[in-house]
XYZ file of C-alpha atoms in Angstrom:
614
model
C 44.163 39.009 -2.296
C 45.020 41.660 -4.880
C 42.762 42.203 -7.851
C 43.358 42.381 -11.589
C 41.107 44.093 -14.121
C 41.729 44.652 -17.819
C 39.826 45.932 -20.835
C 40.379 46.219 -24.571
C 37.648 47.220 -26.996
C 35.774 50.231 -28.320
C 34.633 51.803 -25.072
C 36.489 54.142 -22.716
C 38.497 51.791 -20.533
C 38.831 53.927 -17.398
C 35.244 53.715 -16.056
C 35.160 49.978 -16.756
C 38.445 49.474 -14.928
C 37.406 51.569 -11.931
C 34.093 49.764 -11.628
C 35.975 46.480 -11.860
C 38.336 47.517 -9.081
C 35.355 48.326 -6.888
C 33.936 44.870 -7.586
C 37.237 43.401 -6.358
C 37.568 45.511 -3.209
C 36.285 42.588 -1.155
C 39.525 40.720 -1.829
C 41.412 43.144 0.444
C 43.961 45.752 -0.657
C 46.027 48.744 0.433
C 46.593 50.632 -2.836
C 45.206 50.845 -6.344
C 46.331 51.889 -9.811
C 45.530 51.978 -13.494
C 47.492 52.041 -16.768
C 45.950 53.336 -20.009
C 47.181 53.783 -23.580
C 45.548 56.868 -25.070
C 44.826 57.647 -28.734
C 48.193 59.375 -29.070
C 50.002 56.214 -28.020
C 51.016 57.520 -24.602
C 51.100 55.045 -21.718
C 49.775 56.730 -18.577
C 50.081 55.092 -15.176
C 48.234 56.507 -12.172
C 48.249 54.977 -8.709
C 47.700 55.861 -5.090
C 47.839 54.425 -1.610
C 44.498 53.620 0.000
C 41.101 52.976 -1.490
C 39.850 53.134 -5.066
C 38.206 56.446 -4.132
C 41.693 57.867 -3.526
C 42.733 56.743 -6.999
C 39.660 58.359 -8.575
C 40.361 61.627 -6.775
C 43.991 61.541 -7.911
C 42.874 60.994 -11.507
C 40.414 63.911 -11.532
C 42.746 66.198 -13.480
C 44.603 63.476 -15.390
C 44.274 62.159 -18.936
C 42.312 58.935 -18.483
C 41.397 58.482 -22.128
C 41.991 55.268 -24.017
C 40.218 52.070 -25.007
C 42.814 49.713 -23.560
C 43.961 49.501 -19.974
C 44.853 47.389 -16.972
C 44.161 48.090 -13.308
C 45.035 46.600 -9.950
C 44.295 46.576 -6.245
C 47.396 45.624 -4.258
C 47.720 43.712 -1.003
C 51.300 44.334 0.098
C 53.790 41.478 0.169
C 57.126 42.970 -0.940
C 57.432 46.611 0.025
C 55.218 48.697 2.285
C 51.817 49.968 1.160
C 52.542 53.156 -0.784
C 51.898 54.856 -4.116
C 55.465 53.993 -5.071
C 54.887 50.272 -4.580
C 51.360 50.234 -5.999
C 50.715 48.607 -9.385
C 50.910 49.040 -12.361
C 54.684 49.257 -12.712
C 56.496 50.773 -15.651
C 59.514 49.229 -17.309
C 62.602 51.467 -17.349
C 61.767 52.898 -20.795
C 58.118 53.430 -19.793
C 57.117 51.432 -22.874
C 55.643 48.591 -20.792
C 53.335 48.410 -17.794
C 52.504 45.354 -15.723
C 50.093 44.284 -12.994
C 50.704 41.138 -10.991
C 49.114 38.971 -8.325
C 51.286 36.444 -6.555
C 54.875 36.267 -5.386
C 58.081 35.966 -7.429
C 60.232 33.991 -5.015
C 63.560 34.488 -6.815
C 63.009 38.191 -7.511
C 66.039 39.258 -5.415
C 68.496 37.253 -7.549
C 66.964 38.520 -10.792
C 66.988 42.076 -9.486
C 70.691 41.965 -8.653
C 71.510 40.632 -12.116
C 69.445 43.331 -13.794
C 71.126 46.010 -11.704
C 74.476 44.929 -13.122
C 72.993 45.610 -16.571
C 72.279 49.210 -15.604
C 68.586 48.844 -14.852
C 67.305 51.119 -12.093
C 64.342 50.213 -9.929
C 61.691 52.604 -8.670
C 59.938 50.349 -6.142
C 60.565 47.628 -3.571
C 58.290 45.112 -5.241
C 58.946 41.752 -6.831
C 56.542 42.775 -9.612
C 58.737 45.548 -10.997
C 61.517 42.988 -11.336
C 59.327 40.998 -13.716
C 58.485 43.888 -16.038
C 62.130 44.985 -16.106
C 63.156 41.422 -16.959
C 60.598 41.262 -19.791
C 61.868 44.500 -21.285
C 65.509 43.463 -20.897
C 64.803 40.258 -22.848
C 62.886 42.181 -25.531
C 65.771 44.557 -26.114
C 68.602 42.055 -25.847
C 67.019 39.464 -28.123
C 64.974 41.835 -30.316
C 61.741 40.022 -29.519
C 58.071 40.891 -29.471
C 56.244 41.174 -26.150
C 54.697 37.686 -26.226
C 58.016 35.954 -26.795
C 59.710 38.023 -24.100
C 56.967 37.209 -21.602
C 57.371 33.504 -22.339
C 61.132 33.617 -21.796
C 60.811 35.725 -18.653
C 58.288 33.355 -17.109
C 60.708 30.477 -17.648
C 63.133 32.298 -15.352
C 60.828 33.139 -12.471
C 59.964 30.903 -9.540
C 56.698 31.467 -7.735
C 53.051 32.242 -8.355
C 51.663 34.844 -10.714
C 48.731 36.211 -12.607
C 49.947 39.034 -14.825
C 48.744 41.417 -17.485
C 51.210 43.415 -19.586
C 50.681 46.184 -22.141
C 53.127 47.821 -24.549
C 52.416 51.348 -25.783
C 54.033 50.492 -29.138
C 51.373 47.805 -29.655
C 48.240 49.615 -28.417
C 45.816 46.879 -29.421
C 47.159 44.008 -27.310
C 47.205 42.701 -23.758
C 49.346 39.715 -22.796
C 48.113 37.848 -19.710
C 49.431 34.743 -17.979
C 48.833 32.706 -14.843
C 50.430 30.171 -12.556
C 48.821 29.300 -9.208
C 46.896 32.573 -9.172
C 43.468 32.929 -10.804
C 42.812 34.858 -14.011
C 39.640 35.015 -16.093
C 39.160 36.392 -19.625
C 35.711 37.687 -20.515
C 34.631 37.558 -24.174
C 32.327 40.366 -25.264
C 31.187 41.846 -28.569
C 34.486 42.914 -30.176
C 35.904 43.481 -26.705
C 37.660 41.529 -23.993
C 37.812 41.805 -20.221
C 40.257 40.519 -17.614
C 39.570 39.784 -13.977
C 40.956 37.926 -10.998
C 37.474 36.458 -10.878
C 34.276 36.966 -12.832
C 32.830 39.751 -10.665
C 34.295 42.661 -12.711
C 33.162 40.969 -15.938
C 29.576 39.790 -15.413
C 28.065 43.219 -16.045
C 29.321 43.073 -19.634
C 29.376 39.411 -20.642
C 28.600 35.963 -19.279
C 31.140 34.235 -21.547
C 34.476 33.593 -19.879
C 37.620 31.527 -20.245
C 39.393 30.399 -17.079
C 43.110 30.314 -17.775
C 44.848 27.144 -16.645
C 48.217 27.054 -14.901
C 51.029 27.790 -17.333
C 48.742 29.402 -19.904
C 49.284 32.715 -21.673
C 46.384 34.651 -23.188
C 47.021 36.815 -26.234
C 44.209 39.367 -26.296
C 44.042 41.548 -29.380
C 41.462 44.081 -30.470
C 39.092 42.829 -33.184
C 40.711 39.388 -33.217
C 39.963 36.012 -31.693
C 41.313 35.186 -28.261
C 44.348 32.899 -28.365
C 45.559 30.880 -25.404
C 49.026 29.359 -25.535
C 51.132 27.253 -23.235
C 54.306 28.797 -21.923
C 56.045 26.830 -24.708
C 53.862 28.509 -27.324
C 51.549 25.580 -28.033
C 48.013 26.637 -28.975
C 45.469 25.570 -26.338
C 41.865 24.654 -27.006
C 39.485 27.317 -25.732
C 36.860 26.225 -23.238
C 34.294 29.012 -23.053
C 32.162 28.876 -19.895
C 28.904 30.620 -19.117
C 28.946 32.466 -15.815
C 25.699 32.453 -13.879
C 26.039 35.382 -11.480
C 23.193 37.774 -10.839
C 24.595 41.302 -10.730
C 22.394 41.922 -7.697
C 24.394 39.300 -5.816
C 27.471 41.500 -5.868
C 25.639 44.686 -4.837
C 24.659 45.598 -1.266
C 20.952 45.689 -2.035
C 20.139 48.344 0.564
C 22.168 46.826 3.389
C 24.880 49.004 5.003
C 27.488 46.250 4.558
C 27.941 43.139 2.454
C 28.498 41.117 5.614
C 25.059 41.917 7.009
C 23.477 41.258 3.620
C 25.195 37.886 3.422
C 24.172 36.951 6.969
C 20.546 37.627 6.064
C 20.882 35.783 2.734
C 21.636 32.487 4.455
C 18.094 31.057 4.482
C 17.813 31.543 0.729
C 21.419 30.454 0.124
C 21.007 27.190 2.006
C 17.763 26.531 0.177
C 19.734 26.926 -3.072
C 22.491 24.702 -1.685
C 19.997 21.901 -1.016
C 17.882 22.405 -4.140
C 17.954 19.296 -6.322
C 19.906 17.436 -3.649
C 17.162 16.943 -1.064
C 13.915 15.835 -2.684
C 10.514 17.479 -2.267
C 9.455 14.960 0.374
C 12.644 15.664 2.360
C 13.367 11.969 2.756
C 16.353 11.475 0.474
C 19.712 13.104 -0.319
C 21.224 12.748 -3.788
C 24.712 13.989 -4.633
C 25.817 13.229 -8.164
C 29.485 13.228 -7.166
C 28.844 10.359 -4.739
C 26.859 8.413 -7.326
C 29.561 8.787 -9.966
C 32.405 7.891 -7.606
C 30.619 5.574 -5.192
C 33.351 2.942 -5.024
C 36.147 5.367 -4.128
C 34.098 6.897 -1.334
C 32.698 3.635 0.042
C 36.074 1.912 0.091
C 37.927 4.808 1.727
C 40.352 3.777 4.453
C 39.945 7.211 5.962
C 39.045 10.766 5.059
C 41.479 13.657 5.381
C 39.931 17.120 5.300
C 42.283 19.957 4.289
C 41.263 23.581 4.654
C 42.210 26.972 6.099
C 40.471 29.450 8.391
C 36.685 29.290 8.440
C 36.739 26.332 6.053
C 38.852 24.432 8.598
C 36.168 25.032 11.211
C 33.577 23.646 8.799
C 35.882 20.647 8.361
C 35.848 19.988 12.115
C 32.059 19.731 11.969
C 32.354 17.527 8.881
C 34.666 15.202 10.802
C 32.038 14.606 13.492
C 29.292 14.115 10.918
C 31.229 11.633 8.771
C 32.589 9.645 11.701
C 29.183 9.500 13.374
C 27.053 8.720 10.327
C 29.531 6.822 8.120
C 31.918 5.242 10.649
C 34.943 6.283 8.621
C 37.939 7.763 10.493
C 38.470 11.427 9.627
C 41.415 13.754 10.172
C 41.199 17.523 9.751
C 44.392 19.258 8.680
C 45.411 22.841 8.214
C 46.355 22.839 4.542
C 49.331 25.103 5.280
C 50.799 22.485 7.628
C 49.786 19.459 5.573
C 51.678 20.653 2.496
C 54.971 21.247 4.309
C 55.414 17.978 6.119
C 55.572 14.457 4.796
C 51.975 13.344 5.386
C 51.027 9.692 5.286
C 48.441 9.845 2.525
C 47.924 7.764 -0.574
C 45.794 5.248 -2.396
C 42.676 4.331 -0.460
C 42.471 7.740 1.212
C 39.864 10.358 0.342
C 40.994 13.967 0.720
C 38.207 16.528 1.009
C 39.463 20.019 0.147
C 37.260 22.858 1.398
C 37.652 26.409 0.076
C 35.133 29.177 -0.536
C 37.139 30.764 -3.344
C 38.605 27.561 -4.757
C 41.876 29.489 -5.048
C 43.375 29.185 -1.547
C 47.068 28.621 -2.261
C 47.805 26.279 0.644
C 44.707 24.171 0.030
C 45.446 23.917 -3.680
C 49.016 22.826 -2.909
C 47.714 20.229 -0.439
C 45.373 18.889 -3.139
C 48.224 18.577 -5.606
C 50.437 16.787 -3.075
C 47.704 14.306 -2.103
C 46.781 13.701 -5.738
C 50.399 12.937 -6.643
C 50.425 10.290 -3.903
C 47.346 8.545 -5.236
C 44.606 9.870 -2.933
C 41.115 10.473 -4.271
C 40.312 14.199 -4.102
C 36.851 15.615 -3.369
C 36.350 19.374 -3.538
C 33.832 21.465 -1.608
C 33.914 24.961 -3.099
C 31.727 27.939 -3.879
C 33.408 29.581 -6.878
C 32.481 27.695 -10.032
C 35.384 27.093 -12.394
C 38.021 27.984 -9.795
C 41.337 26.149 -9.476
C 40.508 23.627 -6.750
C 37.399 22.187 -8.463
C 39.444 21.818 -11.637
C 42.214 20.012 -9.733
C 39.982 17.513 -7.910
C 38.558 14.183 -9.050
C 35.036 15.278 -8.191
C 33.210 17.438 -5.703
C 30.200 19.480 -4.740
C 29.624 23.216 -5.137
C 27.922 24.909 -2.206
C 25.985 27.299 -4.496
C 25.557 30.169 -2.011
C 26.400 32.892 -4.515
C 29.345 35.330 -4.447
C 30.529 36.148 -0.945
C 31.904 39.693 -0.912
C 32.438 40.353 2.808
C 35.923 39.271 3.839
C 34.578 37.592 6.991
C 32.938 34.430 5.718
C 29.320 33.839 6.764
C 27.097 32.161 4.192
C 30.031 30.163 2.807
C 30.558 28.589 6.242
C 26.949 27.481 6.594
C 26.972 26.361 2.954
C 30.059 24.223 3.575
C 28.520 22.674 6.685
C 25.302 21.969 4.762
C 27.211 20.198 1.977
C 29.278 18.192 4.469
C 26.047 17.154 6.194
C 24.600 15.972 2.885
C 27.805 14.076 2.066
C 27.683 12.285 5.435
C 23.989 11.466 5.015
C 24.303 10.180 1.447
C 27.415 8.147 2.199
C 26.031 6.799 5.490
C 22.804 5.651 3.830
C 24.699 3.896 1.038
C 27.023 2.163 3.519
C 24.167 1.218 5.797
C 25.874 2.806 8.811
C 22.947 5.024 9.739
C 19.594 3.859 11.032
C 16.798 4.560 8.535
C 14.645 6.450 11.025
C 17.618 8.572 12.105
C 18.460 9.243 8.474
C 14.931 10.435 7.715
C 14.886 12.605 10.815
C 18.153 14.350 9.922
C 17.211 14.870 6.268
C 13.899 16.378 7.335
C 15.613 18.536 9.929
C 18.189 19.745 7.421
C 15.467 20.748 4.962
C 13.899 22.895 7.710
C 17.126 24.735 8.575
C 16.457 27.788 6.319
C 13.243 28.495 8.214
C 15.012 27.979 11.540
C 17.675 30.513 10.509
C 14.968 33.037 9.632
C 13.713 32.608 13.182
C 17.199 33.246 14.601
C 17.625 36.352 12.442
C 14.658 37.904 14.214
C 17.100 38.401 17.127
C 19.134 40.903 15.100
C 18.055 43.980 17.073
C 18.537 42.198 20.373
C 22.084 41.205 19.364
C 22.767 44.780 18.235
C 21.743 46.069 21.691
C 23.846 43.388 23.361
C 26.846 44.333 21.209
C 26.724 47.924 22.465
C 27.060 46.571 26.001
C 30.185 44.571 25.221
C 32.003 46.903 22.815
C 34.324 47.867 25.684
C 35.811 44.372 25.950
C 39.427 43.698 25.045
C 39.082 39.916 25.177
C 36.325 37.364 24.610
C 36.145 33.657 25.351
C 33.878 31.335 23.313
C 32.974 27.899 24.653
C 31.156 24.927 23.154
C 31.180 21.150 23.243
C 30.707 18.447 20.631
C 29.292 19.907 17.429
C 29.302 23.339 19.074
C 33.046 23.469 19.722
C 33.911 24.356 16.089
C 31.120 26.963 16.234
C 32.895 28.529 19.225
C 36.107 28.653 17.194
C 34.266 30.236 14.283
C 32.534 32.797 16.508
C 35.864 33.842 18.000
C 37.436 34.115 14.552
C 34.618 36.360 13.290
C 35.065 38.734 16.228
C 38.836 38.873 15.744
C 38.594 39.433 12.023
C 36.328 42.457 11.957
C 36.371 44.071 15.417
C 40.068 43.443 16.221
C 39.101 42.213 19.698
C 41.186 39.306 20.896
C 38.989 36.215 21.172
C 39.612 32.510 21.674
C 37.409 29.476 21.182
C 37.732 26.418 23.425
C 35.970 23.159 24.166
C 34.045 24.103 27.313
C 35.674 21.359 29.393
C 39.138 22.714 28.544
C 38.362 25.988 30.311
C 39.683 24.507 33.543
C 42.973 23.654 31.847
C 44.147 27.250 31.601
C 41.620 29.787 30.266
C 39.743 29.945 33.581
C 42.672 31.991 34.897
C 41.633 34.822 32.557
C 38.056 35.092 33.765
C 37.028 38.193 35.703
C 34.322 40.829 35.536
C 35.856 42.312 32.359
C 35.853 39.009 30.449
C 32.721 38.268 28.403
C 32.274 34.541 27.824
C 30.025 33.328 25.025
C 28.722 29.837 25.776
C 26.774 27.622 23.379
C 24.544 25.856 25.886
C 21.691 24.213 24.026
C 19.747 21.199 25.299
C 21.919 18.348 24.086
C 23.756 15.406 25.578
C 26.283 17.630 27.375
C 23.894 20.266 28.672
C 24.559 19.514 32.348
C 28.307 19.655 31.866
C 28.116 23.017 30.088
C 25.828 24.256 32.866
C 28.596 23.426 35.328
C 31.075 25.416 33.248
C 28.756 28.430 33.307
C 28.429 28.205 37.091
C 32.237 28.176 37.350
C 32.423 31.295 35.199
C 29.801 33.119 37.264
C 31.629 32.166 40.478
C 34.554 34.211 39.144
C 32.426 37.219 38.140
C 32.618 36.402 34.429
C 29.988 37.919 32.124
C 28.099 35.124 30.338
C 26.343 35.433 26.987
C 24.524 32.132 26.540
C 23.000 30.605 23.426
C 20.244 28.379 24.759
C 17.391 26.283 23.442
C 14.012 27.983 23.289
C 12.225 27.718 26.602
C 15.358 27.076 28.679
C 14.582 28.030 32.273
C 17.839 27.084 33.989
C 20.783 28.718 32.236
C 18.527 31.659 31.372
C 18.404 32.499 35.089
C 22.184 32.371 35.493
C 23.566 34.018 32.348
C 23.868 37.787 31.981
C 22.511 37.722 28.429
C 20.565 34.994 26.654
C 19.822 34.362 22.985
C 17.293 31.623 22.338
C 17.725 29.196 19.459
C 15.013 27.036 17.873
C 15.125 23.337 18.632
C 17.103 21.332 16.067
C 18.901 18.008 16.153
C 22.300 18.172 17.814
C 24.184 17.432 14.578
C 22.428 20.393 12.914
C 22.993 22.883 15.731
C 26.042 24.531 14.090
C 23.813 25.842 11.300
C 21.643 27.842 13.691
C 24.114 28.542 16.513
C 26.597 30.284 14.233
C 24.073 32.941 13.146
C 23.920 34.996 16.377
C 27.715 34.802 16.633
C 28.020 36.291 13.150
C 25.581 39.040 14.150
C 27.454 39.683 17.395
C 30.775 40.123 15.597
C 29.140 42.360 13.005
C 27.424 44.678 15.476
C 30.453 44.955 17.786
C 32.584 45.951 14.788
C 30.002 48.525 13.683
C 29.865 49.974 17.199
C 33.646 50.279 17.155
C 33.547 52.043 13.783
C 35.536 49.362 11.965
C 35.535 48.634 8.240
C 33.368 45.532 8.405
C 33.667 44.361 4.803
C 37.369 45.115 4.397
C 39.109 44.517 7.729
C 42.721 45.563 7.984
C 45.464 43.194 6.873
C 42.993 40.574 5.609
C 42.264 39.341 2.107
C 39.193 37.432 1.004
C 41.109 34.843 -0.940
C 44.638 33.968 0.197
C 46.194 33.103 -3.142
C 49.816 33.436 -1.970
C 51.619 32.018 1.039
């Protein structure tokens, strides 16, 4: 959600900023802009509604010179998407420019007060209020930019990551964060800013992740200084980022989403590397070794997550309860944080987030931690806020996920949750040794099984053309496959804008069956497991009402294959591992339907990759 880029050094800033904005397009946005201080000391702000390409076209005949600049992709919160509301925003004197991610909750009160002081506003945003407040404090108290930023941030309520430049001090950027990510890259006599490391990794692998309440003072040809909001010098922790530039390029695929679907065999191999041994008979997770007592003595586990991560949590619940015999609850983080949950000492809270920056999940972590719960993070983005806020955790290590619709992160999360359940169940003695060995072996073979499923890509593409007409879809599954049905429906909604719902197959008769007719495609996960016969009955009920059935069946199925309109065969895997293979054709189906409909697959409307504000 929104993207920040900044540069100060010896090079021309504009191409670096534009390339950085393109790296952040995956986060979702509706407008883009850039602010540059040229050699004459002029502060030029250019912005436009729409894509970064629109901004580049607008800047074709503009002065884009300068070795210092800030840039932004905006996802609208306050004020409609427009050039007027796009960032950066000038202060009234045009001496300052600001970019901002987050929400200033008390902006309306501050705005009214500033209006009484004669300040005029040019946009509808909360962000402009902040830059006007900073300048008002500078003038009234005769302060430098850093001091004014500190005082202004004391007055605002909400979340922010900001970068501010002053044309009178053309060798300085002031940046600050609270509940919204911000990374400083350290180069050779140059510095970079980013909402994450993706705009930075091309130039340096040395980064500093700003902590909540920190302010970075970035000056040309000087050392980076990080202060608290009170002005106390903070110790710098310089991290090395390990991101292959190729991971954030399409690599010949038409869309990031398709690339990431096809990356899953390799990604899950990376996820399991060093955790499942060469003989595939043992799972080792360092987090569980280091914090064995807290996990073994848990009264219960509470999983908090949002969206796709919540679906992964539902699978994790079944795995942990089945293999570890610990009661598990799965909560939407957005609901958990706003009620008075019964959580405390003796509880383990597992927070799942691809980005590690999901605002609701981070708030849920903080609430549970304050009440004495032990917090375990499952994240992808190394160094992000949630891993830093937890007691321990496990990274899924699937590489940067650029497509807004999550694919490889979902299977990575499920893989990690499976390993957690296996490792904890073995230690507790709640899983039979032979069963343990069978699951570990089966899990190690999943990458090859996914490669087999991916060979159905062309078949799914043909199938998608048949069902592009549909206005509604129903997805059904039972047991471990029910969350997969939810995830399949979500993928279709996200990128094709077709209404879709996921249900436990048995619940079809409690309402959804009324919707079924010849125009209603129903996707059924109907593999050979303990509930095969029951799902078969559901399919027969659908066909009796002229429903169109797309069935995911086990290889060699000769019963449902004769009834369903379309069949996709899946390789045989253990029931608890089925989500890892069954989700693949559903990802492909959503992708190909969206392509057939001409939709923007990687950047679907109204969606952001990382929801860092409420």
